[in-house]
Amino acid sequence: MISALLVCSGLMVGLTTPRAHAEDSAGDNLRVLFIGNSFTRFNNLPRMVRRLLDADGVGPAARVRFETRTGATLRRLWQSREVRTQISSGGYTHVVLQGHSLRPANHPEELAEYARRLDALVDEAGGHTVLYATWARIRHADDVPPELASPAAMQARIRTVYGELGRELAADVAPVGDAFARAGATASEITLYRDDGIHPTPAGTYLAACVFYRVLTGRAASGLSYRPWPMRRATAARLQEIADGE
């Protein structure tokens, strides 16, 4: 279990679509809770989003807490009293829900059920739910039905499941997996996956952070100066373009 509290200048890590409430919240102090697993924790995704926002000079101080559990599903996160208490009493403006990457394929009903339960807590506490739509694995996908064994088929399922759930809950969806798919099709020279074919490299996390920036602010990520060391400027620029849908 990993828990952390960050209070940073310019840190806003609630992923939204470019709608009115996203634009309105850009001038407010955001209080954001990330709950998830290693897809959130690896390479410190929240910190990368903060650095992108710092580079743009967006927003005042914000408070971000994250709770991660290795391999966690939304069911396991719901069962955590600590997580439920954080949602209910933390005063968060945004709660990002990041479930297990295989659940859209092998247990979509469970994913939806516990997303509903967590969303209800968020709503009761006056916050806004963000669904983190992750990427398809390129290896070790043995636990999915045969028809979803290919990354393309799995990504289509992720898109469908999270899209439907987002509409049902009136929640925003962070389409990070779709950005990974675009990168694989147009910039295969950039390595987004670690050797396990599951977890992100720093470049993969940076791409996710650029998606977060774009959807949160409603502005293009292209042209932002921040890039993690030692990433080349050209690589960062290409990932920004991919996050922007180019």
XYZ file of C-alpha atoms in Angstrom:
246
model
C 0.000 0.000 0.000
C 1.285 3.441 -0.887
C -0.288 6.680 0.241
C 1.009 10.177 -0.351
C -0.098 13.756 0.114
C 1.245 16.439 -2.185
C 0.671 20.158 -1.780
C 2.178 21.845 -4.786
C 2.001 25.123 -6.641
C 0.064 24.681 -9.843
C -0.783 21.030 -9.212
C -4.153 20.080 -10.664
C -4.613 16.404 -11.319
C -8.309 15.877 -11.952
C -8.791 14.699 -15.491
C -11.800 16.173 -17.194
C -13.073 16.603 -20.694
C -12.938 20.130 -22.141
C -16.380 21.078 -20.911
C -17.648 24.063 -18.966
C -16.896 22.665 -15.508
C -13.291 21.955 -16.516
C -12.819 25.562 -17.588
C -14.519 26.877 -14.452
C -12.347 24.758 -12.157
C -9.112 25.975 -13.739
C -9.210 29.001 -11.453
C -10.120 27.160 -8.286
C -8.024 25.348 -5.703
C -8.410 21.721 -6.714
C -8.349 18.937 -4.163
C -7.770 15.686 -6.004
C -7.721 12.080 -4.864
C -6.193 9.416 -7.100
C -7.071 5.832 -6.238
C -5.597 2.991 -8.224
C -2.637 0.686 -8.595
C 0.777 0.647 -10.235
C -0.541 2.266 -13.421
C -0.936 5.423 -11.325
C 2.131 4.922 -9.147
C 4.774 4.033 -11.755
C 6.959 7.008 -12.701
C 4.792 9.244 -10.490
C 2.066 10.222 -12.945
C 0.609 12.950 -10.675
C 3.979 14.662 -10.476
C 4.335 14.698 -14.267
C 0.910 16.299 -14.615
C 1.923 18.907 -12.071
C 5.076 19.688 -13.999
C 3.120 20.155 -17.232
C 0.724 22.503 -15.473
C 3.632 24.362 -13.918
C 5.118 24.808 -17.384
C 1.864 26.411 -18.523
C 1.389 28.490 -15.381
C -2.073 27.007 -14.849
C -3.931 27.496 -11.612
C -3.084 28.212 -7.990
C -2.034 25.772 -5.308
C -3.818 22.431 -5.206
C -3.852 19.478 -2.844
C -3.444 15.961 -4.202
C -3.566 12.699 -2.291
C -3.145 9.308 -3.855
C -3.857 5.849 -2.548
C -2.490 2.891 -4.490
C -2.569 -0.853 -3.925
C -0.526 -3.268 -6.020
C -2.801 -4.980 -8.533
C -5.870 -3.322 -7.048
C -9.322 -3.562 -8.579
C -12.063 -1.045 -7.873
C -13.673 -3.711 -5.701
C -10.581 -3.944 -3.520
C -10.320 -0.170 -3.329
C -13.980 0.054 -2.315
C -13.338 -2.478 0.436
C -10.635 -0.255 1.915
C -12.051 1.759 4.799
C -9.212 4.232 4.365
C -10.136 4.880 0.731
C -13.842 5.288 1.512
C -13.074 7.657 4.363
C -10.807 9.720 2.148
C -13.520 10.085 -0.476
C -16.231 10.906 2.040
C -14.380 13.328 4.270
C -11.401 14.592 2.290
C -13.191 17.503 0.633
C -11.972 16.541 -2.834
C -13.114 18.303 -5.978
C -12.054 15.377 -8.181
C -11.590 11.669 -7.529
C -9.771 9.669 -10.198
C -10.761 5.992 -10.322
C -8.162 3.685 -11.862
C -9.163 0.051 -11.811
C -7.380 -3.135 -12.845
C -6.423 -3.108 -16.511
C -8.005 -6.500 -17.294
C -11.392 -5.860 -15.699
C -13.017 -4.400 -18.850
C -12.375 -7.785 -20.492
C -12.824 -10.419 -17.819
C -15.099 -8.783 -15.227
C -16.812 -5.705 -16.726
C -19.855 -6.087 -14.481
C -17.683 -5.962 -11.363
C -15.838 -2.918 -12.698
C -19.117 -1.119 -13.336
C -20.647 -2.073 -9.989
C -17.776 -0.753 -7.901
C -17.342 2.307 -10.078
C -20.997 3.090 -9.292
C -20.441 2.615 -5.568
C -17.348 4.790 -5.533
C -19.003 7.406 -7.734
C -21.929 7.590 -5.313
C -19.507 8.379 -2.485
C -17.805 11.015 -4.598
C -21.144 12.576 -5.487
C -22.337 12.609 -1.879
C -19.121 14.376 -0.903
C -19.625 17.028 -3.581
C -16.820 15.882 -5.871
C -16.525 14.837 -9.505
C -15.550 11.381 -10.739
C -12.891 10.814 -13.386
C -12.476 7.355 -14.942
C -8.926 6.505 -15.976
C -9.235 4.383 -19.136
C -5.947 2.503 -19.292
C -4.188 0.770 -22.188
C -4.225 -2.728 -23.614
C -1.437 -5.062 -22.584
C 0.922 -6.194 -25.314
C 1.998 -9.284 -23.336
C 0.617 -11.522 -20.597
C -3.046 -11.118 -21.510
C -3.842 -14.779 -20.880
C -6.729 -13.970 -18.553
C -8.926 -12.388 -21.235
C -11.305 -14.131 -23.650
C -9.618 -15.316 -26.880
C -11.473 -12.745 -28.967
C -9.804 -9.978 -26.933
C -6.281 -11.384 -27.051
C -5.019 -8.812 -29.548
C -4.149 -5.321 -28.233
C -6.469 -3.727 -30.810
C -9.458 -5.806 -29.714
C -8.687 -5.223 -26.050
C -8.362 -1.484 -26.574
C -11.713 -1.407 -28.338
C -13.275 -3.166 -25.339
C -11.657 -0.725 -22.891
C -12.968 2.202 -24.933
C -16.488 0.785 -25.024
C -16.693 -0.182 -21.353
C -15.353 3.105 -20.025
C -17.314 5.159 -22.541
C -20.592 3.552 -21.498
C -19.728 3.842 -17.823
C -18.758 7.482 -18.194
C -22.083 8.291 -19.822
C -24.021 6.393 -17.168
C -22.276 8.148 -14.291
C -21.872 11.533 -15.991
C -18.189 11.062 -15.226
C -15.262 12.205 -17.328
C -13.118 9.591 -19.043
C -9.358 9.965 -19.485
C -8.671 8.149 -22.803
C -5.059 7.269 -22.087
C -5.277 3.857 -23.737
C -6.419 5.376 -27.011
C -3.361 7.633 -26.951
C -1.157 4.556 -26.456
C -2.815 2.973 -29.489
C -2.196 6.078 -31.605
C 1.434 6.106 -30.532
C 1.825 2.459 -31.480
C 0.440 3.189 -34.935
C 2.318 6.407 -35.668
C 5.409 6.513 -33.419
C 6.436 2.915 -32.802
C 10.036 4.001 -32.270
C 8.998 5.392 -28.866
C 8.888 2.665 -26.215
C 5.804 3.080 -24.038
C 5.836 -0.315 -22.291
C 8.338 -1.855 -19.921
C 9.682 -5.296 -20.753
C 6.680 -6.905 -19.066
C 4.374 -5.515 -21.766
C 2.074 -4.161 -19.060
C 3.508 -1.226 -17.143
C 4.529 2.132 -18.607
C 7.991 3.432 -19.248
C 8.615 7.090 -18.368
C 7.609 7.888 -21.959
C 4.331 6.042 -21.463
C 3.623 7.911 -18.259
C 4.522 11.200 -19.944
C 2.012 10.451 -22.702
C -0.623 9.770 -20.047
C 0.260 13.034 -18.305
C -0.155 14.945 -21.563
C -3.618 13.431 -21.997
C -4.456 14.520 -18.466
C -3.224 18.034 -19.190
C -5.217 18.334 -22.417
C -8.464 17.051 -21.003
C -8.139 18.933 -17.731
C -7.401 22.331 -19.237
C -9.127 22.049 -22.605
C -5.891 23.184 -24.233
C -3.390 21.403 -26.435
C -0.370 19.874 -24.755
C 1.791 20.659 -27.774
C 4.408 23.289 -27.077
C 4.700 22.778 -23.322
C 8.293 23.047 -22.157
C 8.367 20.349 -19.472
C 9.777 16.944 -20.312
C 11.220 14.362 -17.907
C 14.987 13.953 -17.958
C 16.591 12.550 -20.100
C 13.785 12.538 -22.685
C 14.731 14.236 -25.930
C 12.850 17.375 -26.925
C 11.699 15.788 -30.191
C 10.291 12.761 -28.350
C 8.380 14.949 -25.910
C 6.989 17.024 -28.763
C 5.762 13.925 -30.593
C 4.088 12.531 -27.485
C 2.384 15.880 -26.914
C 1.031 15.770 -30.470
C -0.250 12.232 -29.980
C -1.992 13.233 -26.751
C -3.661 16.028 -28.702
C -4.976 13.476 -31.192
C -2.488 14.152 -33.983
